[in-house]
Coordinates of C-alpha atoms and ligand atoms in Angstrom, one line a residue:
Chain A
X508 CA -13.4 231.9 38.7
X509 CA -12.6 228.3 37.7
X510 CA -9.6 228.0 40.0
X511 CA -11.6 229.4 43.0
X512 CA -14.5 227.0 42.3
X513 CA -12.0 224.2 42.3
X514 CA -10.3 225.5 45.4
X515 CA -13.7 225.4 47.1
X516 CA -14.2 221.7 46.2
X517 CA -10.9 220.9 48.0
X518 CA -11.4 223.2 50.9
X519 CA -14.0 220.8 52.2
X520 CA -11.6 217.9 52.3
X521 CA -8.5 219.7 53.8
X522 CA -6.9 217.9 56.6
X523 CA -8.2 214.5 55.6
X524 CA -5.0 213.5 54.0
X525 CA -5.8 211.2 51.1
X526 CA -8.1 212.4 48.2
X527 CA -11.2 210.2 47.7
X528 CA -12.8 209.1 44.5
X529 CA -15.7 211.4 45.2
X530 CA -13.4 214.4 45.8
X531 CA -11.9 213.7 42.4
X532 CA -15.3 213.4 40.8
X533 CA -16.5 216.7 42.3
X534 CA -13.3 218.3 40.9
X535 CA -13.8 216.8 37.5
X536 CA -17.4 218.0 37.4
X537 CA -16.1 221.5 38.0
X538 CA -13.6 221.2 35.3
X539 CA -16.1 219.8 32.9
X540 CA -18.5 222.7 33.5
X541 CA -15.7 225.2 32.9
X542 CA -14.8 223.5 29.6
X543 CA -18.3 223.1 28.3
X544 CA -19.2 226.7 29.2
X545 CA -16.1 227.7 27.2
X546 CA -17.5 225.7 24.2
X547 CA -14.9 222.9 24.3
X548 CA -16.4 220.0 22.4
X549 CA -18.2 217.5 24.5
X550 CA -16.1 214.5 23.5
X551 CA -12.8 216.5 23.6
X552 CA -13.7 217.6 27.1
X553 CA -14.4 214.0 28.2
X554 CA -11.0 212.8 26.9
X555 CA -9.3 215.8 28.5
X556 CA -10.8 215.1 31.9
X557 CA -9.7 211.4 31.7
X558 CA -6.1 212.6 31.2
X559 CA -6.4 215.0 34.1
X560 CA -8.0 212.4 36.3
X561 CA -5.1 210.1 35.8
X562 CA -2.6 212.8 36.7
X563 CA -4.8 213.9 39.6
X564 CA -4.7 210.5 41.2
X565 CA -0.9 210.6 41.1
X566 CA 1.2 210.8 44.2
X567 CA 2.1 214.6 44.0
X568 CA -1.5 215.5 44.3
X569 CA -2.5 212.9 46.9
X570 CA 0.3 214.0 49.2
X571 CA -0.1 217.7 48.5
X572 CA -1.3 220.0 51.3
X573 CA -3.3 222.0 48.7
X574 CA -4.7 219.4 46.2
X575 CA -7.0 222.0 44.7
X576 CA -4.1 224.2 43.6
X577 CA -2.2 221.1 42.3
X578 CA -5.2 220.1 40.2
X579 CA -5.6 223.6 38.8
X580 CA -2.0 223.5 37.8
X581 CA -2.4 220.1 36.1
X582 CA -5.5 221.3 34.2
X583 CA -3.8 224.5 33.1
X584 CA -0.5 222.8 32.1
X585 CA -2.4 220.0 30.3
X586 CA -4.6 222.5 28.4
X587 CA -1.6 224.5 27.2
X588 CA 0.4 221.4 26.2
X589 CA -2.5 220.1 24.2
X590 CA -2.9 223.4 22.3
X591 CA 0.6 223.2 20.8
X592 CA 3.4 225.7 20.7
X593 CA 3.2 229.4 20.2
X594 CA 5.4 229.9 17.1
X595 CA 2.9 231.3 14.7
X596 CA 5.3 230.1 12.0
X597 CA 4.1 229.8 8.4
X598 CA 5.5 227.8 5.6
X599 CA 6.6 230.5 3.2
X600 CA 8.8 228.7 0.8
X601 CA 8.1 229.0 -3.0
X602 CA 8.4 231.7 -5.5
X603 CA 5.9 233.2 -4.9
X604 CA 4.9 231.7 -1.5
X605 CA 1.2 230.9 -1.6
X606 CA -1.2 231.1 1.3
X607 CA -4.8 230.1 1.0
X608 CA -7.6 231.0 3.5
X609 CA -10.7 228.7 3.9
X610 CA -13.6 228.5 6.2
X611 CA -17.3 228.8 6.8
X612 CA -19.4 231.8 5.8
X613 CA -18.7 235.0 7.8
X614 CA -15.8 233.6 9.8
X615 CA -13.5 236.5 9.0
X616 CA -11.4 235.3 6.0
X617 CA -11.4 238.5 3.9
X618 CA -10.6 240.7 6.9
X619 CA -7.9 238.2 8.0
X620 CA -6.4 238.1 4.5
X621 CA -5.7 241.9 4.8
X622 CA -4.4 241.5 8.3
X623 CA -2.1 238.8 7.2
X624 CA -0.9 240.9 4.3
X625 CA -0.1 243.8 6.6
X626 CA 1.9 241.7 9.0
X627 CA 3.9 240.0 6.2
X628 CA 4.8 243.3 4.9
X629 CA 6.0 244.4 8.4
X630 CA 8.1 241.3 8.4
X631 CA 9.8 242.5 5.2
X632 CA 7.9 240.5 2.6
X633 CA 6.0 241.8 -0.4
X634 CA 2.5 240.3 -0.3
X635 CA -0.4 240.6 -2.8
X636 CA -4.0 239.4 -2.3
X637 CA -6.2 237.5 -4.7
X638 CA -10.0 237.8 -4.8
X639 CA -11.3 234.3 -5.3
X640 CA -14.8 234.8 -3.8
X641 CA -16.9 235.1 -7.0
X642 CA -20.1 234.4 -5.2
X643 CA -20.8 236.8 -2.3
X644 CA -22.2 240.2 -3.4
X645 CA -19.4 242.8 -3.4
X646 CA -16.9 240.3 -2.1
X647 CA -14.3 241.4 -4.7
X648 CA -15.0 245.0 -3.9
X649 CA -14.5 244.3 -0.2
X650 CA -11.0 242.9 -0.7
X651 CA -10.1 245.6 -3.2
X652 CA -11.2 248.3 -0.7
X653 CA -9.2 246.7 2.1
X654 CA -6.2 246.5 -0.3
X655 CA -6.4 250.2 -1.0
X656 CA -6.8 251.0 2.7
X657 CA -3.5 249.3 3.5
X658 CA -1.8 249.9 0.2
X659 CA -1.4 246.2 -0.7
X660 CA -2.0 245.1 -4.3
X661 CA -5.1 243.0 -5.1
X662 CA -5.5 240.9 -8.1
X663 CA -9.1 240.4 -9.2
X664 CA -11.2 239.7 -12.3
X665 CA -14.9 240.8 -12.0
X666 CA -15.8 238.8 -15.1
X667 CA -14.0 235.5 -14.4
X668 CA -16.1 232.8 -12.6
X669 CA -13.5 230.1 -12.5
X670 CA -11.5 230.7 -9.3
X671 CA -8.6 228.4 -10.5
X672 CA -8.1 230.7 -13.5
X673 CA -8.1 233.8 -11.3
X674 CA -5.6 232.2 -8.9
X675 CA -3.3 230.9 -11.6
X676 CA -3.3 234.3 -13.4
X677 CA -2.6 236.1 -10.1
X678 CA 0.4 233.8 -9.4
X679 CA 1.7 234.5 -13.0
X680 CA 1.2 238.2 -12.4
X681 CA 2.9 238.2 -9.0
X682 CA 6.2 239.0 -10.8
X683 CA 4.6 242.1 -12.3
X684 CA 3.3 243.1 -8.9
X685 CA 6.9 242.4 -7.6
X686 CA 5.2 240.3 -4.9
X687 CA 6.9 237.3 -3.2
X688 CA 3.8 236.1 -1.4
X689 CA 0.3 235.5 -2.7
X690 CA -2.7 235.4 -0.3
X691 CA -5.8 233.8 -1.7
X692 CA -9.1 234.8 -0.2
X693 CA -11.8 232.2 -0.9
X694 CA -15.6 232.2 -0.5
X695 CA -17.2 231.0 2.7
X696 CA -18.6 227.5 2.2
X697 CA -20.4 224.7 4.1
X698 CA -18.7 221.4 4.6
X699 CA -21.9 219.7 3.3
X700 CA -21.6 221.6 0.0
X701 CA -19.6 219.0 -2.0
X702 CA -19.2 221.2 -5.0
X703 CA -17.7 224.0 -3.0
X704 CA -15.5 221.6 -1.0
X705 CA -14.3 220.2 -4.4
X706 CA -13.4 223.8 -5.4
X707 CA -10.9 224.3 -2.6
X708 CA -9.6 220.7 -3.0
X709 CA -9.0 221.6 -6.7
X710 CA -7.3 224.8 -5.8
X711 CA -5.0 223.0 -3.4
X712 CA -4.1 220.3 -5.9
X713 CA -3.4 222.7 -8.8
X714 CA -1.6 225.5 -6.9
X715 CA 0.1 223.6 -4.0
X716 CA -0.2 226.3 -1.4
X717 CA 2.4 225.7 1.3
X718 CA 0.3 227.4 3.9
X719 CA -3.5 226.8 4.1
X720 CA -5.2 228.5 7.0
X721 CA -8.6 227.5 8.3
X722 CA -10.3 230.7 9.5
X723 CA -12.7 229.9 12.4
X724 CA -15.0 232.2 14.3
X725 CA -13.9 232.4 17.9
X726 CA -17.4 232.0 19.2
X727 CA -18.1 228.7 17.5
X728 CA -19.7 226.1 19.7
X729 CA -19.8 222.3 19.5
X730 CA -19.7 222.4 15.6
X731 CA -16.0 223.4 15.6
X732 CA -15.0 219.7 15.6
X733 CA -17.2 218.5 12.7
X734 CA -16.3 221.6 10.6
X735 CA -12.6 221.5 11.3
X736 CA -12.4 217.8 10.6
X737 CA -14.2 218.2 7.3
X738 CA -12.0 221.0 6.1
X739 CA -8.9 219.1 7.2
X740 CA -10.0 215.9 5.4
X741 CA -10.4 218.0 2.2
X742 CA -7.4 220.3 2.2
X743 CA -5.3 219.3 5.2
X744 CA -4.9 222.9 6.4
X745 CA -1.6 223.8 8.1
X746 CA -2.8 226.3 10.6
X747 CA -5.8 228.0 12.2
X748 CA -6.8 231.7 12.6
X749 CA -9.4 232.1 15.3
X750 CA -11.2 235.4 14.8
X751 CA -13.3 237.8 16.8
X752 CA -11.3 237.0 20.0
X753 CA -11.6 240.6 21.0
X754 CA -15.0 239.7 22.3
X755 CA -15.7 237.6 25.4
X756 CA -16.1 234.2 23.8
X757 CA -13.9 231.8 25.8
X758 CA -12.6 230.2 22.7
X759 CA -12.9 226.5 23.5
X760 CA -12.9 225.9 19.8
X761 CA -9.1 226.4 20.0
X762 CA -8.8 223.2 22.0
X763 CA -11.4 221.3 20.1
X764 CA -9.8 222.0 16.7
X765 CA -6.3 221.1 17.8
X766 CA -7.5 218.0 19.7
X767 CA -9.3 216.6 16.6
X768 CA -7.1 217.7 13.7
X769 CA -3.7 218.0 15.4
X770 CA -3.3 221.4 13.7
X771 CA -2.4 224.3 15.9
X772 CA -4.1 227.7 16.1
X773 CA -1.4 230.1 14.8
X774 CA -3.1 233.5 15.0
X775 CA -6.0 235.3 16.7
X776 CA -8.1 238.0 15.1
X777 CA -8.5 240.8 17.7
X778 CA -10.7 243.4 16.0
X779 CA -12.2 244.7 12.8
X780 CA -9.4 247.2 12.2
X781 CA -6.7 245.9 9.8
X782 CA -3.7 245.4 12.0
X783 CA -1.3 242.4 12.3
X784 CA -2.9 239.2 13.7
X785 CA -2.0 238.3 17.2
X786 CA 0.3 235.3 17.6
X787 CA -1.4 232.5 19.5
X788 CA -0.1 231.7 23.0
X789 CA -1.4 228.4 24.4
X790 CA -1.0 229.3 28.0
X791 CA -2.9 232.5 27.6
X792 CA -5.6 230.6 25.8
X793 CA -5.8 228.0 28.5
X794 CA -6.5 230.7 31.1
X795 CA -9.1 232.2 28.9
X796 CA -10.9 228.9 28.4
X797 CA -10.9 228.2 32.1
X798 CA -12.4 231.6 32.7
Chain B
X179 CA -31.2 201.1 21.4
X180 CA -34.1 198.9 20.2
X181 CA -36.8 197.2 22.3
X182 CA -37.4 197.8 26.0
X183 CA -34.6 198.2 28.4
X184 CA -34.4 199.7 31.9
X185 CA -33.8 203.4 32.2
X186 CA -30.2 203.9 33.3
X187 CA -27.6 206.6 34.0
X188 CA -26.1 205.6 30.7
X189 CA -29.2 206.5 28.8
X190 CA -29.4 209.8 30.6
X191 CA -25.7 210.5 29.8
X192 CA -26.3 209.8 26.1
X193 CA -29.2 212.3 26.1
X194 CA -27.1 214.8 27.9
X195 CA -24.3 214.4 25.2
X196 CA -26.9 214.8 22.5
X197 CA -28.2 218.1 23.9
X198 CA -24.9 219.6 24.8
X199 CA -23.5 218.7 21.4
X200 CA -26.4 220.6 19.9
X201 CA -25.2 223.7 21.9
X202 CA -28.2 223.8 24.2
X203 CA -25.7 224.5 27.0
X204 CA -25.3 222.8 30.4
X205 CA -28.1 224.6 32.2
X206 CA -30.9 223.8 29.7
X207 CA -29.5 220.3 29.1
X208 CA -29.4 219.4 32.8
X209 CA -32.9 220.9 33.3
X210 CA -34.3 218.6 30.5
X211 CA -32.4 215.6 31.7
X212 CA -33.7 216.1 35.2
X213 CA -37.2 216.2 33.8
X214 CA -36.7 213.0 31.8
X215 CA -35.2 211.2 34.8
X216 CA -38.3 212.2 36.9
X217 CA -40.6 211.0 34.2
X218 CA -38.7 207.7 33.7
X219 CA -37.1 206.8 37.0
X220 CA -34.0 204.6 36.9
X221 CA -34.8 201.0 35.9
X222 CA -38.2 201.9 34.5
X223 CA -38.6 199.9 31.3
X224 CA -38.3 202.3 28.3
X225 CA -37.8 202.3 24.6
X226 CA -35.7 204.8 22.8
X227 CA -38.8 205.9 21.0
X228 CA -40.8 206.9 24.1
X229 CA -37.8 208.6 25.7
X230 CA -37.1 210.7 22.6
X231 CA -40.7 211.4 22.1
X232 CA -41.0 212.7 25.6
X233 CA -37.9 214.8 25.2
X234 CA -39.2 216.1 21.9
X235 CA -42.6 217.0 23.6
X236 CA -40.8 218.9 26.4
X237 CA -38.6 220.8 24.0
X238 CA -41.5 221.9 21.8
X239 CA -43.4 223.0 24.9
X240 CA -40.5 225.2 25.8
X241 CA -40.4 226.7 22.4
X242 CA -44.1 227.4 22.4
X243 CA -44.1 229.2 25.7
X244 CA -43.3 232.6 24.1
X245 CA -45.3 233.6 21.1
X246 CA -43.9 235.6 18.3
X247 CA -44.8 239.3 18.4
X248 CA -47.2 239.7 15.5
X249 CA -47.5 243.4 15.1
X250 CA -50.3 244.8 13.0
X251 CA -48.9 248.2 12.1
X252 CA -51.1 250.8 10.5
X253 CA -48.6 252.7 8.5
X254 CA -44.9 252.0 8.2
X255 CA -43.5 248.9 9.9
X256 CA -40.0 249.5 11.0
X257 CA -37.7 246.5 11.3
X258 CA -34.3 246.9 13.0
X259 CA -31.7 244.2 12.4
X260 CA -28.8 243.7 14.7
X261 CA -26.1 241.2 15.6
X262 CA -22.4 240.3 15.9
X263 CA -20.0 240.5 12.9
X264 CA -20.6 238.0 10.1
X265 CA -23.8 236.5 11.6
X266 CA -25.8 237.1 8.4
X267 CA -27.6 240.4 8.9
X268 CA -27.3 241.9 5.4
X269 CA -28.1 238.6 3.7
X270 CA -31.1 238.0 6.0
X271 CA -32.4 241.5 5.2
X272 CA -32.1 240.7 1.5
X273 CA -34.3 237.6 2.2
X274 CA -36.9 239.6 4.2
X275 CA -37.0 242.3 1.6
X276 CA -37.8 239.7 -1.0
X277 CA -40.5 238.2 1.2
X278 CA -42.2 241.5 1.7
X279 CA -41.9 242.5 -1.9
X280 CA -43.5 239.2 -3.0
X281 CA -46.4 240.1 -0.7
X282 CA -46.8 243.3 -2.8
X283 CA -45.5 245.6 0.0
X284 CA -43.4 248.7 -0.7
X285 CA -40.1 248.1 1.0
X286 CA -37.2 250.5 1.8
X287 CA -33.8 249.3 2.9
X288 CA -31.6 251.6 5.1
X289 CA -27.8 251.2 4.7
X290 CA -27.1 251.6 8.4
X291 CA -23.6 250.0 8.2
X292 CA -21.5 253.1 7.5
X293 CA -18.3 251.4 8.5
X294 CA -17.4 248.1 6.9
X295 CA -15.6 247.8 3.5
X296 CA -18.2 247.4 0.7
X297 CA -21.1 247.1 3.1
X298 CA -23.1 249.6 1.1
X299 CA -22.3 247.8 -2.2
X300 CA -23.4 244.5 -0.7
X301 CA -26.8 245.8 0.5
X302 CA -27.3 247.6 -2.8
X303 CA -27.0 244.4 -4.7
X304 CA -29.6 242.8 -2.4
X305 CA -32.0 245.7 -2.9
X306 CA -31.6 245.2 -6.7
X307 CA -32.2 241.5 -6.3
X308 CA -35.4 242.1 -4.3
X309 CA -36.5 244.9 -6.5
X310 CA -36.7 247.4 -3.6
X311 CA -35.4 250.9 -2.8
X312 CA -32.4 251.6 -0.7
X313 CA -31.4 254.8 1.2
X314 CA -27.8 255.5 2.0
X315 CA -25.5 258.3 2.9
X316 CA -21.9 257.6 2.3
X317 CA -20.9 260.8 4.0
X318 CA -22.7 260.0 7.2
X319 CA -20.6 260.2 10.3
X320 CA -23.2 258.3 12.5
X321 CA -25.6 255.6 11.3
X322 CA -28.3 257.4 13.3
X323 CA -28.4 260.3 10.8
X324 CA -28.9 257.9 7.9
X325 CA -31.6 256.1 9.8
X326 CA -33.3 259.4 10.7
X327 CA -33.4 260.7 7.2
X328 CA -34.6 257.4 5.8
X329 CA -37.5 257.1 8.3
X330 CA -38.6 260.7 7.7
X331 CA -38.7 259.9 4.0
X332 CA -40.5 256.6 4.6
X333 CA -43.1 258.4 6.7
X334 CA -43.8 261.0 4.0
X335 CA -44.1 258.4 1.3
X336 CA -46.1 255.9 3.4
X337 CA -43.7 253.0 2.8
X338 CA -45.1 249.7 4.1
X339 CA -41.9 248.2 5.5
X340 CA -38.5 249.8 6.4
X341 CA -35.7 247.4 7.2
X342 CA -32.6 248.9 8.8
X343 CA -29.2 247.2 8.3
X344 CA -26.6 247.9 11.0
X345 CA -22.9 247.2 11.2
X346 CA -21.8 244.0 12.9
X347 CA -20.6 244.7 16.5
X348 CA -19.4 242.7 19.5
X349 CA -21.5 243.2 22.6
X350 CA -18.2 244.0 24.4
X351 CA -17.6 247.1 22.4
X352 CA -19.3 249.7 24.6
X353 CA -19.1 252.6 22.1
X354 CA -20.8 250.4 19.4
X355 CA -23.5 249.3 21.8
X356 CA -24.0 253.0 22.6
X357 CA -24.2 253.7 18.9
X358 CA -26.9 251.1 18.6
X359 CA -28.8 252.6 21.5
X360 CA -28.7 256.0 19.7
X361 CA -30.1 254.4 16.5
X362 CA -32.9 252.9 18.6
X363 CA -33.7 256.4 20.1
X364 CA -33.7 258.0 16.7
X365 CA -36.1 255.4 15.3
X366 CA -38.5 256.3 18.2
X367 CA -38.2 260.0 17.3
X368 CA -39.8 259.4 13.9
X369 CA -42.2 256.6 14.8
X370 CA -43.1 256.5 18.5
X371 CA -43.9 252.8 18.7
X372 CA -41.0 251.7 16.5
X373 CA -39.0 249.6 16.0
X374 CA -42.0 247.4 15.5
X375 CA -39.7 244.4 15.2
X376 CA -36.1 244.2 16.4
X377 CA -34.4 241.1 15.1
X378 CA -31.2 239.7 16.6
X379 CA -29.4 237.6 13.9
X380 CA -27.6 234.6 15.4
X381 CA -25.3 232.2 13.5
X382 CA -26.3 228.6 14.1
X383 CA -22.7 227.7 14.8
X384 CA -22.6 230.0 17.8
X385 CA -21.7 228.5 21.2
X386 CA -22.6 229.7 24.7
X387 CA -21.4 233.2 23.9
X388 CA -24.7 233.6 22.0
X389 CA -26.4 234.0 25.4
X390 CA -24.2 236.9 26.3
X391 CA -24.9 238.4 22.9
X392 CA -28.6 238.3 23.4
X393 CA -28.4 239.6 27.0
X394 CA -26.1 242.5 26.1
X395 CA -27.9 243.5 22.8
X396 CA -31.2 243.6 24.7
X397 CA -29.8 246.4 26.9
X398 CA -29.3 248.7 23.8
X399 CA -32.5 247.7 22.1
X400 CA -35.2 245.3 23.2
X401 CA -35.0 242.2 21.0
X402 CA -38.3 240.8 19.7
X403 CA -37.1 237.8 17.6
X404 CA -34.1 235.8 16.6
X405 CA -33.2 235.1 13.0
X406 CA -31.2 231.8 13.2
X407 CA -28.9 231.7 10.1
X408 CA -26.8 229.0 8.4
X409 CA -29.0 226.1 9.6
X410 CA -28.2 224.6 6.2
X411 CA -24.8 223.7 7.7
X412 CA -23.9 221.0 10.2
X413 CA -24.5 223.1 13.4
X414 CA -27.8 222.5 15.2
X415 CA -28.2 226.1 16.5
X416 CA -29.2 224.9 19.9
X417 CA -28.0 228.2 21.4
X418 CA -31.3 229.7 20.1
X419 CA -33.1 227.4 22.4
X420 CA -30.9 228.4 25.3
X421 CA -31.7 232.1 24.5
X422 CA -35.4 231.5 24.2
X423 CA -35.4 229.5 27.4
X424 CA -33.5 232.1 29.4
X425 CA -34.6 235.4 27.9
X426 CA -38.0 234.6 26.4
X427 CA -36.8 235.7 22.9
X428 CA -38.3 233.3 20.3
X429 CA -36.8 232.3 16.9
X430 CA -39.1 233.7 14.2
X431 CA -37.0 233.1 11.1
X432 CA -34.4 230.6 9.9
X433 CA -31.7 231.0 7.3
X434 CA -31.2 228.0 5.0
X435 CA -28.7 229.3 2.4
X436 CA -27.3 232.2 0.6
X437 CA -30.0 232.9 -2.0
X438 CA -33.0 235.3 -1.5
X439 CA -35.4 232.4 -1.1
X440 CA -33.3 230.6 1.4
X441 CA -35.3 231.4 4.5
X442 CA -38.4 230.1 6.3
X443 CA -40.5 230.8 9.3
X444 CA -39.3 228.9 12.3
X445 CA -41.2 225.6 12.8
X446 CA -40.6 224.3 16.3
X447 CA -41.7 220.7 15.5
X448 CA -39.5 220.4 12.4
X449 CA -36.6 222.0 14.2
X450 CA -36.8 219.7 17.2
X451 CA -37.2 216.6 15.1
X452 CA -34.0 217.5 13.2
X453 CA -32.2 218.3 16.5
X454 CA -32.9 214.9 18.0
X455 CA -32.0 213.0 14.9
Ligands
GTP1382 N1 -14.6 242.2 16.1 C1 -14.0 241.5 15.1 N2 -14.6 241.5 13.9 C2 -14.0 240.8 12.9 C3 -12.8 240.1 13.1 N3 -12.4 239.5 11.9 C4 -13.4 239.8 11.1 N4 -14.4 240.6 11.7 C5 -15.6 241.1 11.1 O1 -16.4 240.0 10.9 C6 -17.3 240.2 9.7 C7 -17.1 239.2 8.7 O2 -15.7 239.3 8.2 P1 -15.4 238.9 6.7 O3 -13.9 239.1 6.6 O4 -16.3 239.5 5.7 O5 -15.7 237.3 6.8 P2 -15.5 236.3 5.6 O6 -15.1 235.0 6.2 O7 -14.7 236.8 4.5 O8 -17.0 236.1 5.1 P3 -17.5 235.4 3.8 O9 -16.6 235.8 2.7 O10 -18.9 235.8 3.6 O11 -17.5 233.9 4.2 C8 -16.9 241.6 9.3 O12 -17.8 242.5 9.9 C9 -15.5 241.9 9.8 O13 -15.2 243.2 10.1 C10 -12.1 240.2 14.4 O14 -11.1 239.6 14.7 N5 -12.8 240.9 15.4
GTP1383 N1 -25.0 228.9 4.2 C1 -25.5 230.1 4.6 N2 -24.8 231.2 4.5 C2 -25.4 232.3 5.0 C3 -26.7 232.4 5.6 N3 -26.9 233.7 5.9 C4 -25.8 234.4 5.6 N4 -24.9 233.6 5.0 C5 -23.6 234.0 4.5 O1 -22.8 234.4 5.6 C6 -21.9 235.4 5.2 C7 -22.0 236.7 6.0 O2 -23.3 237.2 5.7 P1 -23.6 238.8 5.9 O3 -25.0 239.0 5.5 O4 -22.5 239.6 5.2 O5 -23.4 238.9 7.5 P2 -23.5 240.3 8.3 O6 -24.0 239.9 9.6 O7 -24.2 241.3 7.6 O8 -21.9 240.7 8.4 P3 -21.3 242.1 8.9 O9 -22.2 243.1 8.4 O10 -19.9 242.1 8.4 O11 -21.4 242.0 10.4 C8 -22.1 235.6 3.7 O12 -21.2 234.8 3.0 C9 -23.5 235.1 3.5 O13 -23.8 234.6 2.2 C10 -27.4 231.2 5.6 O14 -28.6 231.1 6.1 N5 -26.8 230.0 5.2
MG1384 MG1 -15.0 237.0 2.5
MG1385 MG1 -23.7 243.3 7.0

């Protein structure tokens, strides 16, 4: 779709040899439309297009017999390069290794915690989950239910309201659960809720999780940048899980978050069913964003 | 900018950025910018005040073009709540239940999410908070059967308002959209002119995919109003404007937090003022 639109822009100028400024501006308008429709942040899209413009005005394109194809290639390559590598590696040192999930309300943290637990077990680790959402109605029950479904131990305390106490006790108990990895599910929170942002800052300071994953909804629009930036400022997350990517959201948030925080998307949530998360592939994401 | 300066492409670009960053989408943003540039041709002396006031006026006009569907129901009013996963349906139902209970109405909640872990427990807690009844059937194989039984009971007992919670679903999941269509048909079996209000719950952080959501959900069950949630966050929720503009589905309610009282009726003027801030 995007590449054919771009091809059409250049079909008009075939045989004229050199690309003009207006050809390039027509092309960049097409690129911008694709990025914005894919929910790439406005400012991120602007910076990206500047990069592409510079490369597009380079010799290889100007002398190419199919400048449209060249530009599509530049856009695709630049997008993949910007979104980082496809390693999906997590920092799992520590005894136990501690992973903490954070994000806005409803983004898919609790579900992703269970998915993460399942894939870690498949990789030969012995994970347990900790229910640190003491606010949402039946949140603890939700994690306990998922734990039972996949036969992964869950530490919870229905009476305790201090999430740090819950987490610290869980980590102490990890030996008893013979678990080598502790996955902490936290409550959804707004970046403008300073008390709640302090809560995760405190958890980070006191528990020193080696892996903090920001769980973001794949259909997030322009707000992805402000939200990711705020979470990064408070807990310096080390990776991103983009959820609900089994839908048809183009996922421009993947580019926006990486561009603004420098942190790569590591995994994609591809359904409600508890199954291992999909490892993020920048080139596949680039194609998806370009539509 | 302060004081009078000539209208320029630069000012139009700034306005475009403002609208796109609020998630209005390119189509609606460009339509509005076109309008502004016709009203204030390039190099016309303008102040930021009169440009923004004009834009505000145009946006409010757009929002007021479709009235909310005020249904006076003699008998039971049936409200169906739908939307994608995690948008805020169950919580919004808790808020609506509280609203109706405070008006002295008898309310019945229907646990139509027979799938997700602890969905029933979550809605049950909300029914307790609102002081209203809930009908559930944990053995149900299809939400339509829970809905049918609940509506038959509501009819016999002359319940004022029935609010049906449904499972989150992506509009790309055909079998789930078929499931929703079946729920809609079953509602009509018990009350021929129901659902009296079908609410699509939309998270304010949603990007352009929100348009697809509204379009596709409308195919399974006609949507009357939007409930725009999580407006207490940093997102502007402009996708609701794009949906209203394209599909004539107005926002009726807004979610402003996680407590029962954290909702309000949508106020176009207040909303647009906050958007253009
Ligand atoms: N289709 C789809 N649904 C998902 C995915 N991940 C989570 N969900 C669904 O999204 C909804 C919200 O998921 P939760 O795990 O409860 O989200 P959360 O971030 O823990 O929510 P809070 O704790 O309230 O902030 C549920 O209906 C999940 O089943 C995914 O990758 N694909
Ligand atoms: N800040 C804020 N949070 C909200 C609002 N509405 C809902 N939430 C939160 O969003 C999360 C998801 O809400 P739910 O009511 O479970 O959403 P749902 O659409 O029923 O989710 P599924 O049934 O899993 O599809 C919960 O943590 C709610 O507390 C709102 O207006 N503001
Ligand atoms: Mg949760
Ligand atoms: Mg729900």
